[in-house]
Short mmCIF file of C-alpha atoms and ligand atoms in Angstrom, two decimals:
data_model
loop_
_atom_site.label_atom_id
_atom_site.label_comp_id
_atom_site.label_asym_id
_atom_site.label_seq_id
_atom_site.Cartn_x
_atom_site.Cartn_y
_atom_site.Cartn_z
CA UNK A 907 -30.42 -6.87 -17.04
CA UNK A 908 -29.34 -3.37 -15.78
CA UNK A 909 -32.69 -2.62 -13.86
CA UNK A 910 -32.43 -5.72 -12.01
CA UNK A 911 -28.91 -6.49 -12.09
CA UNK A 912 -28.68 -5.98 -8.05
CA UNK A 913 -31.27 -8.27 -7.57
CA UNK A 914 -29.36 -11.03 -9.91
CA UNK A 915 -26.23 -10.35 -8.42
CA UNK A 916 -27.57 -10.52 -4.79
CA UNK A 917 -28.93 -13.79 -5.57
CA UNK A 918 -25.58 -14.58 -7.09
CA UNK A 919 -23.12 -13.43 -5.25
CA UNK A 920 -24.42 -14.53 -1.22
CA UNK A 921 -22.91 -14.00 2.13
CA UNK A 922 -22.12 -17.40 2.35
CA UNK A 923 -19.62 -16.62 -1.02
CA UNK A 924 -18.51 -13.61 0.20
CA UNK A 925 -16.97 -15.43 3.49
CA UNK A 926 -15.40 -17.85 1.74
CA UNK A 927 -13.72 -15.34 -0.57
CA UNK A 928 -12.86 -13.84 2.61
CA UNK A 929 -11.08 -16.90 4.22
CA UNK A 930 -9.18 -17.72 0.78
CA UNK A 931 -7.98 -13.63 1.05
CA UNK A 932 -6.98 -13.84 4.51
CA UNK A 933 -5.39 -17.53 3.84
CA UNK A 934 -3.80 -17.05 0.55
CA UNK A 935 -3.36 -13.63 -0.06
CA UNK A 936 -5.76 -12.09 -3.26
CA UNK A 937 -6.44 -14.81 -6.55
CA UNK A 938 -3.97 -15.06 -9.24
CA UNK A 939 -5.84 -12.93 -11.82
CA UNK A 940 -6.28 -10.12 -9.14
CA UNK A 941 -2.60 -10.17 -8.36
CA UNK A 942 -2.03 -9.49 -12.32
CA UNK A 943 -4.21 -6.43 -11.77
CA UNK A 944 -2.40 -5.62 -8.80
CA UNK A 945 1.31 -5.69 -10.58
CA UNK A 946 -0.40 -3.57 -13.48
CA UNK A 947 -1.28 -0.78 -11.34
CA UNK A 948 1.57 -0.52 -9.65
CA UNK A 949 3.66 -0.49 -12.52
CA UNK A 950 1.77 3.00 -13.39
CA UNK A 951 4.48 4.46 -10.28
CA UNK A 952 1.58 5.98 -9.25
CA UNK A 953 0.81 7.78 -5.28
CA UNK A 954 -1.93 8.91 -3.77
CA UNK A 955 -4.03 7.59 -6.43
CA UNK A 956 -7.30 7.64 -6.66
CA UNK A 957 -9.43 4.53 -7.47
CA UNK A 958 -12.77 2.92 -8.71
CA UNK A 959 -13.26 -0.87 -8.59
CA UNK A 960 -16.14 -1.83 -10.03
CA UNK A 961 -17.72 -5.14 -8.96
CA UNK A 962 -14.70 -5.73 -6.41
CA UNK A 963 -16.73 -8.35 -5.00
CA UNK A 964 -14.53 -8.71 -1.07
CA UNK A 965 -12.79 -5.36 -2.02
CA UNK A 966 -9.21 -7.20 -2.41
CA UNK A 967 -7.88 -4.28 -4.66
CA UNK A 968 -8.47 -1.46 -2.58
CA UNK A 969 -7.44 -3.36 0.83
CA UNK A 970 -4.00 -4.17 -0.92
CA UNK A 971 -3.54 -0.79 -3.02
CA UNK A 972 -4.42 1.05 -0.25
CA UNK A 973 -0.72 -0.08 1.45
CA UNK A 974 1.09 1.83 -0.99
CA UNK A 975 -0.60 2.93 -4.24
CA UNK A 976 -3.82 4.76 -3.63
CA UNK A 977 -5.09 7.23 -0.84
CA UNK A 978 -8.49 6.73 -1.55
CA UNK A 979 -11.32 4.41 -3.29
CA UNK A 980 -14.59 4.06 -4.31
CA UNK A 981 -16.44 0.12 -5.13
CA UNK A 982 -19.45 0.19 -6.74
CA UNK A 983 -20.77 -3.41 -6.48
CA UNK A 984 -24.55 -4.59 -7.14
CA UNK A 985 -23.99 -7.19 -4.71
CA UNK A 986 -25.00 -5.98 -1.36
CA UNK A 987 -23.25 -9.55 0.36
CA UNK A 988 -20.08 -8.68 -1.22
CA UNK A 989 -20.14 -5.29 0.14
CA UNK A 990 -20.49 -5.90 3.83
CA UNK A 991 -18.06 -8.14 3.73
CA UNK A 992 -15.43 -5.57 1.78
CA UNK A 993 -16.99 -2.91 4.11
CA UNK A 994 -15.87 -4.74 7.40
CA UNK A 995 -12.52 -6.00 6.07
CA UNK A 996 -12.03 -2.38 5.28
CA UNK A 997 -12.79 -1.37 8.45
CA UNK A 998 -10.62 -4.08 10.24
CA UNK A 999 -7.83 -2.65 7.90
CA UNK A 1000 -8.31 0.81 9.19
CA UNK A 1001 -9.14 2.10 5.84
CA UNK A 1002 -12.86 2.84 6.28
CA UNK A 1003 -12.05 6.71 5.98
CA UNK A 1004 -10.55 5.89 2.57
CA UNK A 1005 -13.25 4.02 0.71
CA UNK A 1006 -16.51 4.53 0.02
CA UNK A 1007 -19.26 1.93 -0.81
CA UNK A 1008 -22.02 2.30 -3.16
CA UNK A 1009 -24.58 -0.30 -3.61
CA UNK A 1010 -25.60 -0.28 -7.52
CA UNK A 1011 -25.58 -1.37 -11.20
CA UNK A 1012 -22.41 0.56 -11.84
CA UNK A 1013 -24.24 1.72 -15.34
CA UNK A 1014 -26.94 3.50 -12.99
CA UNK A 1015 -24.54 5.94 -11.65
CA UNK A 1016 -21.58 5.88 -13.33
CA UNK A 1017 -22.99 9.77 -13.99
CA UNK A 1018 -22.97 10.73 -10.32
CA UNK A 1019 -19.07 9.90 -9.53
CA UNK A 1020 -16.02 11.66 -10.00
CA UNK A 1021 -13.14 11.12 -12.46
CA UNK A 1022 -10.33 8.60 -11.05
CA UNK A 1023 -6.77 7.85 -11.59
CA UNK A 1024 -7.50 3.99 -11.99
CA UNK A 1025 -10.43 2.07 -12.39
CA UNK A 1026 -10.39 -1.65 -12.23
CA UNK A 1027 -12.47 -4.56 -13.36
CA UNK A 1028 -11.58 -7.87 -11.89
CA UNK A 1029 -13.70 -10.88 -13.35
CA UNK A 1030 -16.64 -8.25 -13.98
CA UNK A 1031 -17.60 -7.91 -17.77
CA UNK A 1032 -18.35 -11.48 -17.65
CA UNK A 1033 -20.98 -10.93 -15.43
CA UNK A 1034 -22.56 -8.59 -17.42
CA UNK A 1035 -24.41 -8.24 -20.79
CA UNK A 1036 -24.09 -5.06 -22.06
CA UNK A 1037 -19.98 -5.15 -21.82
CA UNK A 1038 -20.04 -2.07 -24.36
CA UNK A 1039 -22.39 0.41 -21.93
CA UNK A 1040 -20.38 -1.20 -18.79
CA UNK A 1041 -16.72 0.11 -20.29
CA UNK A 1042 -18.01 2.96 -21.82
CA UNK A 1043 -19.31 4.02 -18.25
CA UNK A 1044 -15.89 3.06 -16.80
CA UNK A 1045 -13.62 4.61 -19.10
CA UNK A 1046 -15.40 8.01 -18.88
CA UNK A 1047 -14.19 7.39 -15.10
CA UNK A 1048 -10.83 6.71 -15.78
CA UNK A 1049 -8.48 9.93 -16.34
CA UNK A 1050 -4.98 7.75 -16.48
CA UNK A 1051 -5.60 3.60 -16.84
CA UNK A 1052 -8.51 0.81 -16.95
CA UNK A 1053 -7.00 -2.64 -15.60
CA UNK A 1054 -9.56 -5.69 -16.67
CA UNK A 1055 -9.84 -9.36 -16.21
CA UNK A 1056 -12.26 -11.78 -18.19
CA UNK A 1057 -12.39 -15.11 -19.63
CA UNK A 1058 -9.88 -15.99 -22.20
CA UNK A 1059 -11.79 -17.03 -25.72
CA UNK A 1060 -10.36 -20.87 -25.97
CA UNK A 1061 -12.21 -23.48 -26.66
CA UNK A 1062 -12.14 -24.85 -22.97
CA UNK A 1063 -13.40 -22.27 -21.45
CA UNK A 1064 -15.84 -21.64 -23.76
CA UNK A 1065 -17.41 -24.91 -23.05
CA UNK A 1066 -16.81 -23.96 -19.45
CA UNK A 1067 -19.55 -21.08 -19.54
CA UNK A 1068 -22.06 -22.77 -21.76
CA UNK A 1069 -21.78 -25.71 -19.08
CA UNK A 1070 -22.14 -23.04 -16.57
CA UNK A 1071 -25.11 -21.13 -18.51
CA UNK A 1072 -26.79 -24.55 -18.94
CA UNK A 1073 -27.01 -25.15 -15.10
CA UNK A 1074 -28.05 -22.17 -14.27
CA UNK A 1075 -31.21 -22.28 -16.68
CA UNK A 1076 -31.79 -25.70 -15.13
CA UNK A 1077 -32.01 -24.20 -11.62
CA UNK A 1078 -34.11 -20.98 -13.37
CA UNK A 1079 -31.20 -19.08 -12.12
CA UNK A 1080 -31.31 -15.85 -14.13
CA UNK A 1081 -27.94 -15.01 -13.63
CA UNK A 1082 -25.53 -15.77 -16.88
CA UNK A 1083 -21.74 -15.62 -17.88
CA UNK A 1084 -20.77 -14.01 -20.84
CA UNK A 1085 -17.42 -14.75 -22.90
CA UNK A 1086 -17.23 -11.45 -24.78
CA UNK A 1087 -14.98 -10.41 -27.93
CA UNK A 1088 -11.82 -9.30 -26.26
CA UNK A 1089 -11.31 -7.80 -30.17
CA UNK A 1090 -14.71 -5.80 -29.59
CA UNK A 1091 -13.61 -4.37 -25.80
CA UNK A 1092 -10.36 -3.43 -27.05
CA UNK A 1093 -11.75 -1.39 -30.08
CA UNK A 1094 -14.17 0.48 -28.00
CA UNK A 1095 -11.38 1.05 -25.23
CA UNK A 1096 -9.60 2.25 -28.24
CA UNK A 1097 -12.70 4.24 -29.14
CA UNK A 1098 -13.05 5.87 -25.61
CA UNK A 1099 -9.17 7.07 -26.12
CA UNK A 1100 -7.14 4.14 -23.92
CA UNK A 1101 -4.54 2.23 -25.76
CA UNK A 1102 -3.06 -1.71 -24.72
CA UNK A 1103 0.29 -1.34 -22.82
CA UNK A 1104 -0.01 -5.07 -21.18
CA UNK A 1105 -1.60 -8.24 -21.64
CA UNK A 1106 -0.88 -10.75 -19.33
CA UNK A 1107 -2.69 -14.84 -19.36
CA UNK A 1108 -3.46 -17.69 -16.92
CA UNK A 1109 -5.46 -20.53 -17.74
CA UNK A 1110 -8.61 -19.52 -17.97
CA UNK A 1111 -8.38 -15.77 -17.26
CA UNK A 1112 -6.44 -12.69 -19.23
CA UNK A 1113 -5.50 -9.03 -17.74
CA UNK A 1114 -5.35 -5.92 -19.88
CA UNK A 1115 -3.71 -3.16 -18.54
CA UNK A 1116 -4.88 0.21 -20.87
CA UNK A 1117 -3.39 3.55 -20.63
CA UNK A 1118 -4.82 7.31 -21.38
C1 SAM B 79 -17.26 -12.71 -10.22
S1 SAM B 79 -17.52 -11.41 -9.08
C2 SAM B 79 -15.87 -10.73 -8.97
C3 SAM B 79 -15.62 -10.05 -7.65
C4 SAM B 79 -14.19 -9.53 -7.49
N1 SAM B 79 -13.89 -8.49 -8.44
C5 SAM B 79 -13.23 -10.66 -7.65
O1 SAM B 79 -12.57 -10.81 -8.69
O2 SAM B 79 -13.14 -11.46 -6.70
C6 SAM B 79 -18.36 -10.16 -10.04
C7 SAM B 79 -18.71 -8.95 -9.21
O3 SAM B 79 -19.14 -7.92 -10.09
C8 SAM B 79 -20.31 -7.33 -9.56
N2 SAM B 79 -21.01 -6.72 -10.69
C9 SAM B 79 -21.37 -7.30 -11.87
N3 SAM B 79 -21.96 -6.40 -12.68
C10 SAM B 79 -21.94 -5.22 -12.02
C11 SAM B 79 -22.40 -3.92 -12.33
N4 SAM B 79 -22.99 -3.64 -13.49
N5 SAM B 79 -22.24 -2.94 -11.41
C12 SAM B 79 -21.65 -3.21 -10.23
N6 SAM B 79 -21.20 -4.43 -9.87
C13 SAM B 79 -21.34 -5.42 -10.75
C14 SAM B 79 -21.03 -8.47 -8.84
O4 SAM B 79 -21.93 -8.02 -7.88
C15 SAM B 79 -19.85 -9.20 -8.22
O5 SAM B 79 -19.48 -8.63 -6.98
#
């Protein structure tokens, strides 16, 4: 997947998405899981921090953490929908200055960016196979904390994504979910030298919060 992962997640992740995320933002304020990353972060007592969200799909974490937490961001997303939409939210926020936007396969230039404060993950791993090379990439980024959400392993959800898997590879849809062992992502953030201060559930999704 990495060398076309843009392509997947462009055909994934469409305008027509992005907009609706939008509404529900603008409407509701950001998701439930997202507002677990949110409290994590700010319970760092961090300012001025620098951030990286990776996948942050409408941008929700750096238009909120912006208010208070951070003084600057970068989101890396591979879908180019999801950016434009983050991109002109940011700009109606008056944070344009603030973030930048790159359009890739976080894994392609992980390399190329600087070290952060924070880097965040919301409902991203699951969207990608190779969760070990994707955290490995992010935690090299990370100088203080890595906040994450993916799919809880329970039974219900894990019929959730094979249902989900199943339809896709009906409609020869490439893209897949993945329900990876939260066990195996903690022992290589463990590995890259972050340890679990905070793990929070909802029904379907979990948040770690990991520190330096
Ligand atoms: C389910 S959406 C989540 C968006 C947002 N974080 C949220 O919770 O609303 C997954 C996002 O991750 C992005 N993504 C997945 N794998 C990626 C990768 N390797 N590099 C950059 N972005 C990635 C997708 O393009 C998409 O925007």
């Amino acid at each position: 997947m990495p060398c076309n992962c843009c392509e997947i997640e462009n055909n994934t992740f469409t305008e027509v998405e992005a907009k609706a995320n939008l509404r529900d933002y603008r409407r509701r304020g950001p998701a439930k899981q997202t507002r677990l990353i949110l409290a994590a972060v700010r319970s760092l007592g961090l300012k001025d921090a620098a951030l990286l969200d990776i996948g942050g799909g409408i941008g929700t974490i750096h238009h909120e953490l912006l208010n208070d937490v951070a003084r600057e961001a970068t989101h890396v997303d591979a879908s180019s929908a999801y950016l434009k939409v983050a991109t002109e939210e940011a700009k109606r926020l008056g944070h344009e200055a603030q973030v930048k936007f790159i359009h890739a396969d976080f894994t392609d230039v992980a390399d190329e960016l600087p070290q952060v404060d924070v880097v965040t993950l919301d409902r991203v791993v699951c969207c990608y196979p190779n969760f070990r090379e994707l955290l490995k990439a992010a935690s090299s980024k990370s100088r203080k904390a890595i906040a994450l959400t993916y799919p809880r392993e329970t039974w219900y959800v894990r019929i959730g994504l094979k249902a989900i898997n199943f339809f896709q590879w009906l409609r020869n849809n490439p893209f897949r979910v993945f329900l990876h062992s939260v066990n195996e992502m903690e022992a290589l953030l463990n590995a890259e030298g972050l340890e679990k201060v905070s793990v929070k559930q909802l029904l379907i999704w979990e948040m770690a919060l990991y520190r330096r």
